[in-house]
mmCIF file with all atom_site columns, C-alpha atoms in Angstrom:
data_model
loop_
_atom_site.group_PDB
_atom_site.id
_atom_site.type_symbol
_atom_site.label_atom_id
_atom_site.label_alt_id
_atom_site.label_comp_id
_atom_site.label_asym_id
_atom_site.label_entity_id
_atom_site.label_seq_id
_atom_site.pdbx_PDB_ins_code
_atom_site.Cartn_x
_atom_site.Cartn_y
_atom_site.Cartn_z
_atom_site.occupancy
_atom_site.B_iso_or_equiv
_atom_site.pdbx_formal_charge
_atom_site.auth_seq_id
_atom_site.auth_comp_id
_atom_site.auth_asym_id
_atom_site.auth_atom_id
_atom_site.pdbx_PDB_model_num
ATOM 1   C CA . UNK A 1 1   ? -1.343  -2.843  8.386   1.00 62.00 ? 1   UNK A CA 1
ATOM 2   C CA . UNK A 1 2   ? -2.147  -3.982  12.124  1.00 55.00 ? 2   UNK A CA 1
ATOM 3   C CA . UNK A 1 3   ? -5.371  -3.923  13.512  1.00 53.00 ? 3   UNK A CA 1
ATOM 4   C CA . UNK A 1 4   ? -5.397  -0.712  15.342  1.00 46.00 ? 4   UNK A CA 1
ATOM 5   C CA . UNK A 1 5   ? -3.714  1.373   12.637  1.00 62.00 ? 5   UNK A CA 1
ATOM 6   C CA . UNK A 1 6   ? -6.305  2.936   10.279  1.00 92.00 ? 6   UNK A CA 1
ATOM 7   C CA . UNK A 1 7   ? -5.817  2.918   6.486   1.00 95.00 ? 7   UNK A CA 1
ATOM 8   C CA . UNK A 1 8   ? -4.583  6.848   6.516   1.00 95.00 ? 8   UNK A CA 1
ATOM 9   C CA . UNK A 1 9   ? -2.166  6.026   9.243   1.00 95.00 ? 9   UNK A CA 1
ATOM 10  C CA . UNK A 1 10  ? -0.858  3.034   7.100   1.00 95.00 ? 10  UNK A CA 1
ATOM 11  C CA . UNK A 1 11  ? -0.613  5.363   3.693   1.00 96.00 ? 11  UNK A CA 1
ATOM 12  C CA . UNK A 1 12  ? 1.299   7.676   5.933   1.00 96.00 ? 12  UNK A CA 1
ATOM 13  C CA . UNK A 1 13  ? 3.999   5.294   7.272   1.00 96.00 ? 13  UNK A CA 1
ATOM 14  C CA . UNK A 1 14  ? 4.342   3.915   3.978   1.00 96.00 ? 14  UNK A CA 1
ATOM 15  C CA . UNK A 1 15  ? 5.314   7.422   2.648   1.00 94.00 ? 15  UNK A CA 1
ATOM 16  C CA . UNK A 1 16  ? 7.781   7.785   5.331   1.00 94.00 ? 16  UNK A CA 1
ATOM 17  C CA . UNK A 1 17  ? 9.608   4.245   5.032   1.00 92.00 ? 17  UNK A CA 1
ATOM 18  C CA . UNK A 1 18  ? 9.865   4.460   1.484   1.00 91.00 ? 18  UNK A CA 1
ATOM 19  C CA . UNK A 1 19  ? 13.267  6.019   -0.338  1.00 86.00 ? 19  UNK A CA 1
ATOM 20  C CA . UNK A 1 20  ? 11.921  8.515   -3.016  1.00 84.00 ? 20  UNK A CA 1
ATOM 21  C CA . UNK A 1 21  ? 13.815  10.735  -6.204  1.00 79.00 ? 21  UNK A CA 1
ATOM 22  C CA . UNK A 1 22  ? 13.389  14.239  -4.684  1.00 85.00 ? 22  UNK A CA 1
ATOM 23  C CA . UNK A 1 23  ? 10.910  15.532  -2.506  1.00 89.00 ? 23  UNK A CA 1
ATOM 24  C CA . UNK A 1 24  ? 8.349   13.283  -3.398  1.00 89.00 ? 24  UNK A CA 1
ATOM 25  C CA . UNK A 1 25  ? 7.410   11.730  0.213   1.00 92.00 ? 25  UNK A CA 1
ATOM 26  C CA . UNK A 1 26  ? 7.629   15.397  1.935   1.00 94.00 ? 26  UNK A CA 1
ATOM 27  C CA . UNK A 1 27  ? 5.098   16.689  -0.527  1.00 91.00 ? 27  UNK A CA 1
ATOM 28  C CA . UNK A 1 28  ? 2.891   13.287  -0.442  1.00 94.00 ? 28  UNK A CA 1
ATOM 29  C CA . UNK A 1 29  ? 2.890   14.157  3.303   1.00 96.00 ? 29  UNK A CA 1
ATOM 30  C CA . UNK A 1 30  ? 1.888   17.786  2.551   1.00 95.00 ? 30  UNK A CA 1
ATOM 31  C CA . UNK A 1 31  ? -0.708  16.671  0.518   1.00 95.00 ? 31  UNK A CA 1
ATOM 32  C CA . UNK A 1 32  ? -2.293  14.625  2.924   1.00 96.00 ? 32  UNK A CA 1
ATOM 33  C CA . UNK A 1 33  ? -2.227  17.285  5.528   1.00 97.00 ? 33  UNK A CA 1
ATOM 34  C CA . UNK A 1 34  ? -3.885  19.169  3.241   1.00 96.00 ? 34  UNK A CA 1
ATOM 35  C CA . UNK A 1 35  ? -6.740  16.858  2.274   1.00 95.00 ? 35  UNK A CA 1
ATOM 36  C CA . UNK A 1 36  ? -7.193  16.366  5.964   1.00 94.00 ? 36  UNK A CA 1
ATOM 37  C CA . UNK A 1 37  ? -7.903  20.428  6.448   1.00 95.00 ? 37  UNK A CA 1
ATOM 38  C CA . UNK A 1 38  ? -9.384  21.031  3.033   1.00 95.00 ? 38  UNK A CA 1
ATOM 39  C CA . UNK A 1 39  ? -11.538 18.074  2.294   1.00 93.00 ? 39  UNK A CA 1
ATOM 40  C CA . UNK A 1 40  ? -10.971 15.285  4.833   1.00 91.00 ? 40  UNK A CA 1
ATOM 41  C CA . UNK A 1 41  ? -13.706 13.367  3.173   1.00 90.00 ? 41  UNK A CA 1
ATOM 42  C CA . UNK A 1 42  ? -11.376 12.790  0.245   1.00 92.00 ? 42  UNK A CA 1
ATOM 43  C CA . UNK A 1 43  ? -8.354  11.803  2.517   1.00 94.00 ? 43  UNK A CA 1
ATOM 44  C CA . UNK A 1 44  ? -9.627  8.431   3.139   1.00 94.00 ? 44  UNK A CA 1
ATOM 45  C CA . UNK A 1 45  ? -10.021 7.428   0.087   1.00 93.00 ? 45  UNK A CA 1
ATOM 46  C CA . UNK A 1 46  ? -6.974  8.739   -1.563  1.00 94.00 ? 46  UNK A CA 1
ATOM 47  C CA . UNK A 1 47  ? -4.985  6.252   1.352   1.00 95.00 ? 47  UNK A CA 1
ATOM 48  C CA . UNK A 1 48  ? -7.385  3.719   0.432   1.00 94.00 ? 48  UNK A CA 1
ATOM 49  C CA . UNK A 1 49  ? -6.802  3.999   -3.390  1.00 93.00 ? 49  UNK A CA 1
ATOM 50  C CA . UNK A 1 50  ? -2.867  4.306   -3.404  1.00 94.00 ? 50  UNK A CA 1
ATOM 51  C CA . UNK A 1 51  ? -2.332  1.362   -0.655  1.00 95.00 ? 51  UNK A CA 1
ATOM 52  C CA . UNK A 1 52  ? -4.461  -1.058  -2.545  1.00 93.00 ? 52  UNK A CA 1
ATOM 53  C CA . UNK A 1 53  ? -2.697  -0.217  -5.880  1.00 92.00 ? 53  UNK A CA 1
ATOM 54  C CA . UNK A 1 54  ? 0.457   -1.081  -4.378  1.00 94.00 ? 54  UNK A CA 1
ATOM 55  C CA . UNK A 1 55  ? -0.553  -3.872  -3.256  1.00 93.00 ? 55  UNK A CA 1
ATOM 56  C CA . UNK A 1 56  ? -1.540  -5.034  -6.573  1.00 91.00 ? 56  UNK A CA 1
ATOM 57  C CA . UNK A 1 57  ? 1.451   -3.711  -8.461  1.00 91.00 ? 57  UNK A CA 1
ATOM 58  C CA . UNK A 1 58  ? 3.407   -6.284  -5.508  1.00 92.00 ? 58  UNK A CA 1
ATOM 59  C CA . UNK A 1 59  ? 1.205   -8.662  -6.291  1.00 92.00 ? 59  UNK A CA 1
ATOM 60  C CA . UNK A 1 60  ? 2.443   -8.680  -9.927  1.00 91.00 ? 60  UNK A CA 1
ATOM 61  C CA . UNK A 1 61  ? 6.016   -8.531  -8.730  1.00 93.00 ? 61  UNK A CA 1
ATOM 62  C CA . UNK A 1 62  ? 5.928   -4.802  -9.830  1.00 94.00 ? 62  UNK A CA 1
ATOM 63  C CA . UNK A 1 63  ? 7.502   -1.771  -8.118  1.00 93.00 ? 63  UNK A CA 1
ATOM 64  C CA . UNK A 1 64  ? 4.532   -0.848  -5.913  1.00 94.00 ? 64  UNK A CA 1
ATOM 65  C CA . UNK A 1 65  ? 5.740   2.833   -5.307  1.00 92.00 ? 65  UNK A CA 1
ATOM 66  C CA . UNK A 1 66  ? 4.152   4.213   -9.153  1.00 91.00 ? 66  UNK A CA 1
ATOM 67  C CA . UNK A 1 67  ? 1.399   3.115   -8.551  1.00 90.00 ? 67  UNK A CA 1
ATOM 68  C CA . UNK A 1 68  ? 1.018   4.064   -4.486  1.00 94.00 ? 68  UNK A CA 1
ATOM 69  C CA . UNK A 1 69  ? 1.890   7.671   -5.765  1.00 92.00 ? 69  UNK A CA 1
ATOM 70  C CA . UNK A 1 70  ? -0.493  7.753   -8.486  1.00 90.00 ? 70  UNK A CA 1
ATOM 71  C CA . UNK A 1 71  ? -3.023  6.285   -6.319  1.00 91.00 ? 71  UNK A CA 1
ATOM 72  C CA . UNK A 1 72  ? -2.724  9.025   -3.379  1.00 93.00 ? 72  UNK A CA 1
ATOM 73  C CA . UNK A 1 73  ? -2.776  11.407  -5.944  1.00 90.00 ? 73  UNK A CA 1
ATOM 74  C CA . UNK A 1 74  ? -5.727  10.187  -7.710  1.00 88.00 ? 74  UNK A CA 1
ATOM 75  C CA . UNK A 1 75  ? -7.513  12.530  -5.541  1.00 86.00 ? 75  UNK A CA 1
ATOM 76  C CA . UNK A 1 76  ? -6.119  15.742  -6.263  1.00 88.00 ? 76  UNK A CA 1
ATOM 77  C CA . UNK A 1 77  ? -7.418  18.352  -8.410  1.00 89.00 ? 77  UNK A CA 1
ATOM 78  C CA . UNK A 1 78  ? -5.456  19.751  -11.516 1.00 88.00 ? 78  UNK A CA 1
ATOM 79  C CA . UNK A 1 79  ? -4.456  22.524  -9.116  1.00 92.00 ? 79  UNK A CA 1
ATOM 80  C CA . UNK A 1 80  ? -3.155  20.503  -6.742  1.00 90.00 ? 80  UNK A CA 1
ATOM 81  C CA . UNK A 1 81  ? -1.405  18.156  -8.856  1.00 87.00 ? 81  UNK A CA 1
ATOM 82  C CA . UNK A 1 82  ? 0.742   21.546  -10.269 1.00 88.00 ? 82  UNK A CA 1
ATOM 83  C CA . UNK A 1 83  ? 1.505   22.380  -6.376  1.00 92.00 ? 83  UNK A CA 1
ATOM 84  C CA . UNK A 1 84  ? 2.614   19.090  -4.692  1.00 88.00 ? 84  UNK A CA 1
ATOM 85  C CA . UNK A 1 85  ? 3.744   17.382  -8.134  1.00 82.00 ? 85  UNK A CA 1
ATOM 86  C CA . UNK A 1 86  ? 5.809   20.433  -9.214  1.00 86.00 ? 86  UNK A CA 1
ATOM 87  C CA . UNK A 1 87  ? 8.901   18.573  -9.504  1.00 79.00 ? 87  UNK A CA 1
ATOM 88  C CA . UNK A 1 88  ? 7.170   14.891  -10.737 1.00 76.00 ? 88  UNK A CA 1
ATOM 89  C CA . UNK A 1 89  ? 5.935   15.375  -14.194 1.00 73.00 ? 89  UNK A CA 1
ATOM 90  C CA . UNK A 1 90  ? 5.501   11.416  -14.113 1.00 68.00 ? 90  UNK A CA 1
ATOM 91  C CA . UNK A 1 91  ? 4.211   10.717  -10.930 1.00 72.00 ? 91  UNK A CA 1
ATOM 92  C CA . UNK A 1 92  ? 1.420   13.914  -12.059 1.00 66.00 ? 92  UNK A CA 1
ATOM 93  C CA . UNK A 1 93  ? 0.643   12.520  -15.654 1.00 73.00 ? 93  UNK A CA 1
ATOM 94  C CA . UNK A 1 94  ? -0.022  9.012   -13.963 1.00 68.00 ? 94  UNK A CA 1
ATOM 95  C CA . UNK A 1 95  ? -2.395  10.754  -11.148 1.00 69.00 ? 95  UNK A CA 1
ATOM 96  C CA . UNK A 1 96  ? -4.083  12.467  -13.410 1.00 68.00 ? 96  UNK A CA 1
ATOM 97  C CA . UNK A 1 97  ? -5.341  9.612   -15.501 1.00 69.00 ? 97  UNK A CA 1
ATOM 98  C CA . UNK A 1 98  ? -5.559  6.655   -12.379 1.00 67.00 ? 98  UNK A CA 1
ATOM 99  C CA . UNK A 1 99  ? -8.876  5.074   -12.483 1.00 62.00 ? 99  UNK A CA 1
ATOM 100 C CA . UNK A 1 100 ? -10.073 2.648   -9.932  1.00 59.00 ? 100 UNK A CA 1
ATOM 101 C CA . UNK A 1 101 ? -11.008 -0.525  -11.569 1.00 53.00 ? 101 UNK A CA 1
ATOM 102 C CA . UNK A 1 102 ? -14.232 -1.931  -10.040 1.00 54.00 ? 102 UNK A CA 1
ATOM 103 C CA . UNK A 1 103 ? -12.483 -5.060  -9.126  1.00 56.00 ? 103 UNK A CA 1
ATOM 104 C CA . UNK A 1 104 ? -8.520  -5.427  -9.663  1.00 54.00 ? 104 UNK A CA 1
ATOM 105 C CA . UNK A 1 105 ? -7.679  -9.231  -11.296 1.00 56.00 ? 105 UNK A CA 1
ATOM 106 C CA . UNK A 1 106 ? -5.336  -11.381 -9.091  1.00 58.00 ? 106 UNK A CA 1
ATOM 107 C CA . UNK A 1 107 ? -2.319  -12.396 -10.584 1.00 58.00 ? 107 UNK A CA 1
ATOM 108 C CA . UNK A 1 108 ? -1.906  -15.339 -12.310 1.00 60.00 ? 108 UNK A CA 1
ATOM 109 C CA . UNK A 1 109 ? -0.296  -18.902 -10.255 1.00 60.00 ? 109 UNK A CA 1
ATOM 110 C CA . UNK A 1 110 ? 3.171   -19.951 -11.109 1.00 58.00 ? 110 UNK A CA 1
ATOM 111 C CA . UNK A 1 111 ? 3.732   -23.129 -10.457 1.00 55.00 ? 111 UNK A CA 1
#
């Protein structure tokens, strides 16, 4: 993320870079336009939540995109889950039960 480019702006060009199964970046970018006319205070925080969970999960030399997904999700309601995760029964189980963890553990050192 450069300087200038805010953490929604990042979350968004991550979801456009990214190769996907289906239509699972359009409707992440649906979603967000939708936070951002429905309940913009809960767009911030749904970028904030899925970057720094794929962070982590590349930290641990996972793939980072489960957990970005789940993370943006995070903030949906059921409702919304059934709408932009029609197609993604996986992607919607994991959303529905993503909890931020009040600090995330580094990984260990290998030497």
């Amino acid at each position: 993320m450069t300087e200038s480019e805010g953490i929604v702006d990042y979350a968004r060009r991550i979801n456009r870079t990214w190769i996907v199964r289906g239509d699972l970046s359009q409707n992440a970018a649906l979603f967000l336009q939708h936070l951002e006319s429905t309940r913009p205070e809960n767009l911030k925080e749904a970028c904030a939540l899925a970057v720094e969970a794929a962070k982590h999960a590349s930290r641990l030399g996972k793939d980072p995109k489960p957990a970005f997904y789940s993370g943006l999700f995070s903030q949906a309601t059921k409702e919304e889950r059934g709408k932009f995760l029609k197609n993604h029964q996986w992607t919607r189980r994991l959303a529905a039960t993503f909890e931020r963890a009040p600090q995330l553990p580094e990984p260990p050192l290998t030497e």
